[in-house]
Each structure stands twice: as structure tokens, then as C-alpha cells.
């Protein structure tokens, strides 16, 4: 199964996303979607699993859960928006990871791309950075990977380009 991981779109879906994810079987959006329009566009494009993020409004929070726990090709996946990194997870997330025991943990929020193992919990942590134009990140990023019979392969980081140009108006 080919998976596309995206986060922190903040109401902006770069047209390149569909090109990079065209061969994906499923998308995982780790929160801060920003608008129903972005969610609808992704869902119309590919089957997408979402969690809401801290900037998502009440409509988004009714539509999507805070956490998702699901199986993908024999691997348990836990996805939330604000998670932290090994070993410095949010205390609530640390408890959930210890109870759920996922092999894959996906989060967003930091706008910092990270893919790293957590040997203590026997999982791989994925944060795809940020794909939107809002935030402090410099480069907009995505992750693409394959999962086949409980094995993760072909992990790719995709750069969409610079977040945007800061104008004089932005400084006012």
C-alpha cells in the first residue's frame, strides 16, 4: 500500500500534492487542515484519514477525531496532531503510545519534518513537516512511503518549495 502523509496545510492545498500523491492508495493528514474545502478536496482525490489540529474549528472537530488508531498492512498506526518526539512526547501521548503500542506514530504541529525510530517503544515516528503557507517553516514538505506485509519501504521526503515570500505587508 502506498501512503502519502501530509500535515499543517492551514487552508492551502498546493496543486503539486495531487501529482506527488497520484499513485498513493491512501493519505494520512495529521491535523491543522484549516478548512473544509481542503478536506473535501483531499477526500475527493484519495481515501484520506484525518485528525483535527489546534487551528481547526468546531466544524472540523465534529467531522474528524483528535486521534486515529488503525491498521495498515499489519502495522498498527496511531495518529494525532500534537505529539512531540522520541523520547520527549507530550505526557498524554506517551501514555497512549504505551497503551496502544503502535508500530507507526504520525503527528504534525511542529512544522518540523522528522522521521525517526523510537527503539524503546519499537515504533517509527513520522512528522511530515508542514505543507501549507502559514507558519515558521522554510520549506513545505510531504512524506510518501510504502507498507507491504508489515514492512515499511521506499520512504521519501518531498519538498514542495519555499513557504512563501515575506512581504512588507506581512511585517505590519
Coordinates of C-alpha atoms in Angstrom, one line a residue:
X1 CA 0.0 0.0 0.0
X2 CA 1.4 3.4 -1.0
X3 CA 0.8 6.1 1.7
X4 CA 1.0 9.9 1.5
X5 CA 1.5 11.8 4.8
X6 CA 0.6 15.4 5.0
X7 CA 0.1 17.9 7.8
X8 CA -0.4 21.6 8.6
X9 CA -2.0 22.6 5.3
X10 CA -3.6 25.6 7.1
X11 CA -6.3 26.0 4.4
X12 CA -3.9 25.7 1.5
X13 CA -3.5 22.6 -0.7
X14 CA -0.6 23.0 -3.1
X15 CA -1.6 21.7 -6.5
X16 CA 1.6 19.7 -6.5
X17 CA 0.3 17.5 -3.7
X18 CA -2.0 15.6 -6.1
X19 CA 0.9 15.0 -8.5
X20 CA 3.1 13.6 -5.8
X21 CA 0.3 11.5 -4.2
X22 CA -1.3 10.3 -7.5
X23 CA 0.0 6.8 -7.0
X24 CA -0.9 6.6 -3.3
X25 CA -3.6 4.3 -2.1
X26 CA -4.3 6.3 1.0
X27 CA -3.5 9.7 2.5
X28 CA -3.0 10.5 6.2
X29 CA -3.5 14.1 7.3
X30 CA -2.0 14.8 10.7
X31 CA -4.1 17.9 11.5
X32 CA -4.3 21.7 11.1
X33 CA -6.3 21.1 7.9
X34 CA -7.6 24.6 8.1
X35 CA -10.7 24.4 6.0
X36 CA -13.5 22.1 5.0
X37 CA -12.6 22.9 1.4
X38 CA -9.1 21.4 1.8
X39 CA -10.5 18.3 3.5
X40 CA -13.2 17.8 0.8
X41 CA -10.6 18.2 -2.0
X42 CA -8.3 15.6 -0.4
X43 CA -11.2 13.2 0.2
X44 CA -12.4 13.5 -3.3
X45 CA -8.9 12.8 -4.6
X46 CA -7.9 9.8 -2.4
X47 CA -9.2 7.9 0.7
X48 CA -7.9 10.1 3.5
X49 CA -7.6 9.5 7.2
X50 CA -7.7 12.8 9.2
X51 CA -7.2 14.1 12.7
X52 CA -8.0 17.7 13.7
X53 CA -5.4 20.1 14.8
X54 CA -5.3 23.0 17.2
X55 CA -6.2 25.6 14.5
X56 CA -9.2 23.5 13.2
X57 CA -12.6 24.9 14.1
X58 CA -15.6 23.2 15.7
X59 CA -16.9 22.0 12.3
X60 CA -13.6 20.2 11.7
X61 CA -13.6 18.8 15.3
X62 CA -17.1 17.4 14.8
X63 CA -16.1 15.9 11.4
X64 CA -12.7 14.4 12.5
X65 CA -11.4 12.9 15.7
X66 CA -8.4 14.1 17.8
X67 CA -6.8 10.7 17.5
X68 CA -6.9 7.9 14.9
X69 CA -5.9 4.3 15.6
X70 CA -5.9 2.0 12.7
X71 CA -4.2 -0.9 11.0
X72 CA -2.3 -0.6 7.7
X73 CA -0.9 -3.8 6.1
X74 CA -0.5 -5.4 9.5
X75 CA 1.0 -2.4 11.3
X76 CA -0.9 -0.5 14.0
X77 CA -0.9 3.2 13.4
X78 CA -1.5 6.0 15.9
X79 CA -2.0 9.5 14.6
X80 CA -2.6 12.7 16.4
X81 CA -1.8 16.4 15.8
X82 CA 0.3 17.4 18.8
X83 CA 2.6 14.6 19.8
X84 CA 6.2 15.5 20.4
X85 CA 9.2 13.4 19.5
X86 CA 11.0 10.4 21.0
X87 CA 11.7 10.4 23.9
X88 CA 10.0 13.8 24.7
X89 CA 6.4 13.1 23.8
X90 CA 3.5 15.0 25.4
X91 CA 2.6 13.2 28.6
X92 CA -0.9 12.3 27.3
X93 CA 0.7 10.9 24.1
X94 CA 3.3 9.0 26.0
X95 CA 0.6 7.2 28.0
X96 CA -1.4 6.5 24.8
X97 CA 1.7 5.1 23.0
X98 CA 2.4 2.8 25.9
X99 CA -1.2 1.5 25.9
X100 CA -1.8 1.3 22.2
X101 CA 1.7 0.1 21.2
X102 CA 1.6 1.2 17.6
X103 CA 4.4 0.5 15.2
X104 CA 3.9 3.8 13.4
X105 CA 3.3 7.1 15.2
X106 CA 2.2 10.1 13.0
X107 CA 1.9 13.7 14.2
X108 CA 2.2 17.2 12.9
X109 CA 2.0 20.6 14.7
X110 CA 5.8 21.5 14.9
X111 CA 6.1 22.2 11.2
X112 CA 9.4 20.3 11.5
X113 CA 9.9 17.3 9.3
X114 CA 11.2 14.3 11.3
X115 CA 11.4 10.6 10.6
X116 CA 12.9 8.8 13.5
X117 CA 12.8 5.4 15.3
X118 CA 11.8 5.1 18.9
X119 CA 13.6 1.9 20.0
X120 CA 12.1 2.0 23.5
X121 CA 8.6 1.7 22.1
X122 CA 9.5 -0.2 18.9
X123 CA 7.9 2.3 16.6
X124 CA 8.8 4.8 13.8
X125 CA 7.8 8.4 14.3
X126 CA 6.7 10.4 11.3
X127 CA 6.1 14.1 11.2
X128 CA 5.7 15.4 7.6
X129 CA 6.5 19.0 8.5
X130 CA 4.1 21.5 7.0
X131 CA 2.5 21.6 3.5
X132 CA 0.8 24.9 3.9
X133 CA 1.9 28.5 3.6
X134 CA 1.3 29.6 7.2
X135 CA 3.9 29.1 9.9
X136 CA 7.6 29.4 10.6
X137 CA 8.8 26.6 8.4
X138 CA 11.0 27.5 5.5
X139 CA 10.3 24.6 3.1
X140 CA 6.9 22.9 2.6
X141 CA 7.2 19.1 2.9
X142 CA 5.3 15.8 2.5
X143 CA 6.2 12.1 3.1
X144 CA 5.5 9.2 0.8
X145 CA 6.1 5.6 1.7
X146 CA 5.0 2.0 1.1
X147 CA 3.8 -0.6 3.6
X148 CA 3.6 -4.2 2.5
X149 CA 3.0 -7.1 4.8
X150 CA 4.0 -5.1 7.9
X151 CA 7.2 -3.8 6.3
X152 CA 7.8 -0.1 5.6
X153 CA 9.8 0.7 2.5
X154 CA 10.6 3.4 0.0
X155 CA 10.3 6.3 2.4
X156 CA 10.6 9.6 0.6
X157 CA 10.7 13.2 1.7
X158 CA 9.1 15.5 -0.8
X159 CA 9.9 19.2 -0.9
X160 CA 7.1 21.4 -2.3
X161 CA 9.1 24.6 -2.3
X162 CA 9.5 27.6 0.0
X163 CA 6.7 28.5 2.3
X164 CA 6.3 31.9 0.7
X165 CA 7.8 35.3 0.3
X166 CA 7.5 37.6 3.2
X167 CA 6.3 41.0 2.0
X168 CA 6.3 44.4 3.7
X169 CA 2.6 43.9 4.4
X170 CA 3.4 40.8 6.5
X171 CA 5.5 42.9 8.8
X172 CA 2.8 45.4 9.6

